[in-house]
Coordinates of C-alpha atoms in Angstrom, one line a residue:
Chain I
D1 CA 173.3 139.5 47.3
M2 CA 170.3 138.1 49.3
K3 CA 170.8 139.3 52.8
V4 CA 169.1 140.1 56.1
T5 CA 171.0 142.5 58.3
Q6 CA 170.4 143.2 62.0
M7 CA 171.7 146.1 64.1
P8 CA 173.1 146.1 66.7
R9 CA 174.6 142.6 67.1
Y10 CA 175.0 143.0 70.8
L11 CA 173.2 145.2 73.3
I12 CA 173.2 145.7 77.0
K13 CA 170.4 147.7 78.6
R14 CA 169.1 148.3 82.1
M15 CA 165.6 147.4 83.2
G16 CA 163.2 150.1 82.3
E17 CA 165.2 151.4 79.3
N18 CA 163.7 151.5 75.8
V19 CA 165.2 149.2 73.2
L20 CA 165.2 149.5 69.4
L21 CA 166.3 146.6 67.3
E22 CA 166.6 147.2 63.5
C23 CA 166.4 144.8 60.6
G24 CA 166.9 145.3 56.9
Q25 CA 166.6 143.1 53.8
D26 CA 167.6 143.6 50.2
M27 CA 165.3 141.1 48.6
S28 CA 162.2 143.2 48.4
H29 CA 160.4 140.5 50.4
E30 CA 156.9 141.4 51.4
T31 CA 156.8 139.4 54.7
M32 CA 159.1 139.9 57.6
Y33 CA 159.3 138.3 61.1
W34 CA 160.7 138.9 64.5
Y35 CA 161.6 135.8 66.6
R36 CA 163.3 135.3 69.9
Q37 CA 165.4 132.3 70.7
D38 CA 165.9 130.9 74.2
P39 CA 167.7 127.6 75.1
G40 CA 165.3 124.7 74.9
L41 CA 162.5 126.7 73.5
G42 CA 163.5 127.0 69.9
L43 CA 162.3 130.0 67.9
Q44 CA 159.2 131.8 69.2
L45 CA 157.4 134.2 66.9
I46 CA 156.9 137.7 68.2
Y47 CA 155.4 139.6 65.2
I48 CA 154.8 139.1 61.5
S49 CA 154.7 142.0 59.0
Y50 CA 152.9 141.3 55.7
D51 CA 154.0 144.6 54.2
V52 CA 154.3 148.3 55.1
D53 CA 152.0 149.1 58.1
S54 CA 150.5 145.6 58.0
N55 CA 151.6 143.8 61.1
S56 CA 150.2 140.9 63.1
E57 CA 150.9 139.5 66.5
G58 CA 152.7 136.2 66.8
D59 CA 152.8 133.9 69.8
I60 CA 154.5 136.2 72.3
P61 CA 153.7 139.8 71.4
K62 CA 153.4 141.1 75.0
G63 CA 156.0 143.7 75.9
Y64 CA 156.9 144.3 72.2
R65 CA 155.8 146.4 69.4
V66 CA 157.0 146.7 65.8
S67 CA 157.2 149.3 63.0
R68 CA 157.5 148.8 59.3
K69 CA 157.4 152.1 57.3
K70 CA 159.5 150.8 54.4
R71 CA 159.3 147.4 52.8
E72 CA 163.0 146.8 53.5
H73 CA 163.1 147.8 57.1
F74 CA 161.4 146.2 60.2
S75 CA 162.0 147.4 63.7
L76 CA 161.3 145.7 67.0
I77 CA 160.7 148.0 70.0
L78 CA 160.8 147.1 73.7
D79 CA 159.2 149.9 75.8
S80 CA 160.7 149.7 79.3
A81 CA 162.7 146.5 78.9
K82 CA 162.4 143.7 81.4
T83 CA 165.0 141.2 82.6
N84 CA 163.0 138.3 81.1
Q85 CA 163.4 139.9 77.7
T86 CA 167.1 138.9 77.7
S87 CA 167.4 136.7 74.7
V88 CA 168.7 136.4 71.2
Y89 CA 166.4 138.1 68.6
F90 CA 166.2 137.1 65.0
C91 CA 164.7 138.9 62.1
A92 CA 163.6 137.0 59.0
S93 CA 162.0 137.7 55.7
S94 CA 160.3 135.6 53.0
F95 CA 159.0 136.4 49.5
D96 CA 155.4 135.9 50.7
W97 CA 153.6 134.6 53.8
G98 CA 152.8 131.3 52.0
A99 CA 154.1 128.1 53.6
S100 CA 156.2 127.1 50.5
Y101 CA 158.5 130.0 50.9
E102 CA 161.7 129.7 52.9
Q103 CA 162.5 132.3 55.5
Y104 CA 165.9 134.1 55.4
F105 CA 167.3 134.9 58.8
G106 CA 169.6 137.6 59.9
P107 CA 172.6 137.0 62.2
G108 CA 170.7 137.9 65.4
T109 CA 170.9 140.5 68.1
R110 CA 172.0 139.3 71.6
L111 CA 170.1 141.5 74.1
T112 CA 170.9 141.5 77.8
V113 CA 168.6 143.4 80.1
L114 CA 170.2 144.0 83.6
Chain W
Q1 CA 147.8 124.9 69.5
Q2 CA 150.2 123.1 67.2
K3 CA 152.9 121.2 69.1
V4 CA 156.2 120.4 67.4
Q5 CA 158.7 118.1 69.2
Q6 CA 162.1 117.1 68.1
S7 CA 164.3 114.2 69.2
P8 CA 166.9 113.6 70.3
E9 CA 167.8 116.8 72.0
S10 CA 171.5 116.1 71.1
L11 CA 173.3 113.7 68.9
I12 CA 176.9 112.7 68.4
V13 CA 177.9 110.8 65.3
P14 CA 181.3 109.9 63.9
E15 CA 182.6 111.6 60.7
G16 CA 181.2 109.6 57.8
G17 CA 178.3 108.2 59.8
M18 CA 174.5 108.7 59.4
A19 CA 172.7 111.2 61.6
S20 CA 168.9 110.8 62.0
L21 CA 166.8 113.6 63.4
N22 CA 163.1 113.3 64.2
C23 CA 160.2 115.7 64.5
T24 CA 156.6 115.0 65.5
F25 CA 153.7 117.5 65.2
S26 CA 150.2 117.5 66.4
D27 CA 148.0 119.2 63.8
R28 CA 146.8 116.8 61.1
N29 CA 146.1 119.7 58.8
S30 CA 149.8 120.6 58.6
Q31 CA 150.8 120.8 55.0
Y32 CA 154.4 122.1 54.6
F33 CA 157.6 121.2 56.4
W34 CA 161.0 122.8 56.5
W35 CA 164.3 121.8 58.0
Y36 CA 166.6 124.7 59.1
R37 CA 170.2 124.5 60.3
Q38 CA 171.9 127.0 62.6
H39 CA 175.6 127.1 63.1
S40 CA 176.9 128.6 66.3
G41 CA 176.8 132.4 66.3
E42 CA 174.7 132.6 63.1
G43 CA 171.1 132.8 62.2
P44 CA 169.1 129.7 61.0
K45 CA 169.4 128.8 57.3
A46 CA 166.9 126.8 55.3
L47 CA 168.2 123.3 54.5
M48 CA 165.3 121.7 52.7
S49 CA 161.6 121.5 52.4
I50 CA 159.2 118.5 52.0
F51 CA 155.6 118.9 51.1
S52 CA 154.5 115.4 50.1
N53 CA 154.5 112.1 51.9
G54 CA 157.6 110.0 51.2
D55 CA 161.3 110.8 50.8
K56 CA 163.0 113.8 49.3
K57 CA 166.8 113.6 48.7
E58 CA 169.1 116.6 48.2
G59 CA 172.7 115.5 48.1
R60 CA 173.7 114.0 51.5
F61 CA 170.4 115.0 53.0
T62 CA 167.1 113.0 52.9
A63 CA 163.9 114.2 54.4
H64 CA 161.0 111.7 55.1
L65 CA 157.4 112.7 55.7
N66 CA 154.5 110.7 57.0
K67 CA 151.6 113.0 57.6
A68 CA 149.3 110.2 58.8
S69 CA 151.8 109.4 61.5
L70 CA 152.4 113.1 62.2
Y71 CA 156.1 112.6 61.6
V72 CA 158.9 114.1 59.6
S73 CA 162.6 113.2 59.8
L74 CA 165.9 114.3 58.4
H75 CA 168.8 111.9 57.6
I76 CA 172.3 113.1 57.0
K77 CA 174.5 110.6 55.2
D78 CA 178.3 110.7 55.3
S79 CA 178.2 113.3 58.1
Q80 CA 181.0 116.0 58.2
P81 CA 182.3 118.1 61.0
S82 CA 180.8 121.1 59.2
D83 CA 177.4 119.5 59.7
S84 CA 177.7 120.2 63.5
A85 CA 174.9 122.6 64.2
L86 CA 171.5 123.0 65.7
Y87 CA 168.7 121.6 63.5
F88 CA 165.1 122.8 63.6
C89 CA 162.0 121.5 61.9
A90 CA 159.4 124.0 61.1
V91 CA 155.8 122.9 60.5
S92 CA 153.5 124.6 58.0
P93 CA 151.7 127.7 59.0
I94 CA 148.5 127.0 60.8
F95 CA 145.5 129.3 60.8
H96 CA 146.3 131.7 63.6
N97 CA 143.4 133.2 65.4
T98 CA 143.9 136.4 63.6
G99 CA 143.3 134.6 60.3
N100 CA 146.9 134.9 59.3
Y101 CA 149.5 132.1 58.9
K102 CA 152.5 131.5 61.0
Y103 CA 155.2 128.8 61.4
V104 CA 155.8 126.7 64.4
F105 CA 159.4 125.7 65.1
G106 CA 160.6 122.7 67.2
A107 CA 163.2 123.3 70.0
G108 CA 165.9 121.8 67.9
T109 CA 168.4 118.9 67.8
R110 CA 172.0 119.7 68.5
L111 CA 174.2 117.6 66.2
K112 CA 177.9 117.1 66.8
V113 CA 180.0 115.3 64.2
I114 CA 183.4 114.1 65.6
A115 CA 186.4 113.4 63.5

């Protein structure tokens, strides 16, 4: 079953707390992504991972870092969360980073930073 | 910086009607285009891709691409209430300043199909 999972689905944190969002995929995809989705802005790319320990910044990496120690897992870390990081975060994976491959998205994590 | 703009922002069509969604992009070197659909409370899901100029039909969905005019569109024939969703176009990876590729997504068109 081709699936991308995300945990947790909902999270409420206070400003300054650390946040860990986890993503898993069962398709052995090399490439994984983290996006955030805000109303009227579509999907904004935070980070891409091309494989284990091979990560690259996206359009809005400031305030975020990632970790990929196993091909099937990709984590997004917010050190000292800020209120403007309240958003819905999506993880995605694709077979490769080439343009012809579709991205498979997880169900999202709704993060609220108070 | 690639700009991808979608219109209209929202669209209401009657059941059985035709929905037309538009997407313009700014980079003439763009090569690949995807349409994604996102139902409420879910993650986006790929609907169809188009890589060559012209039309591509998959069931009730037809994508049209005109690279010279920097334009791609999606047409949904015989629209169903289950087609109600947020639709994104995603334009081919451009050469990011790190030398790696990335997609650019439009802001989306919210489609509502009313019975």
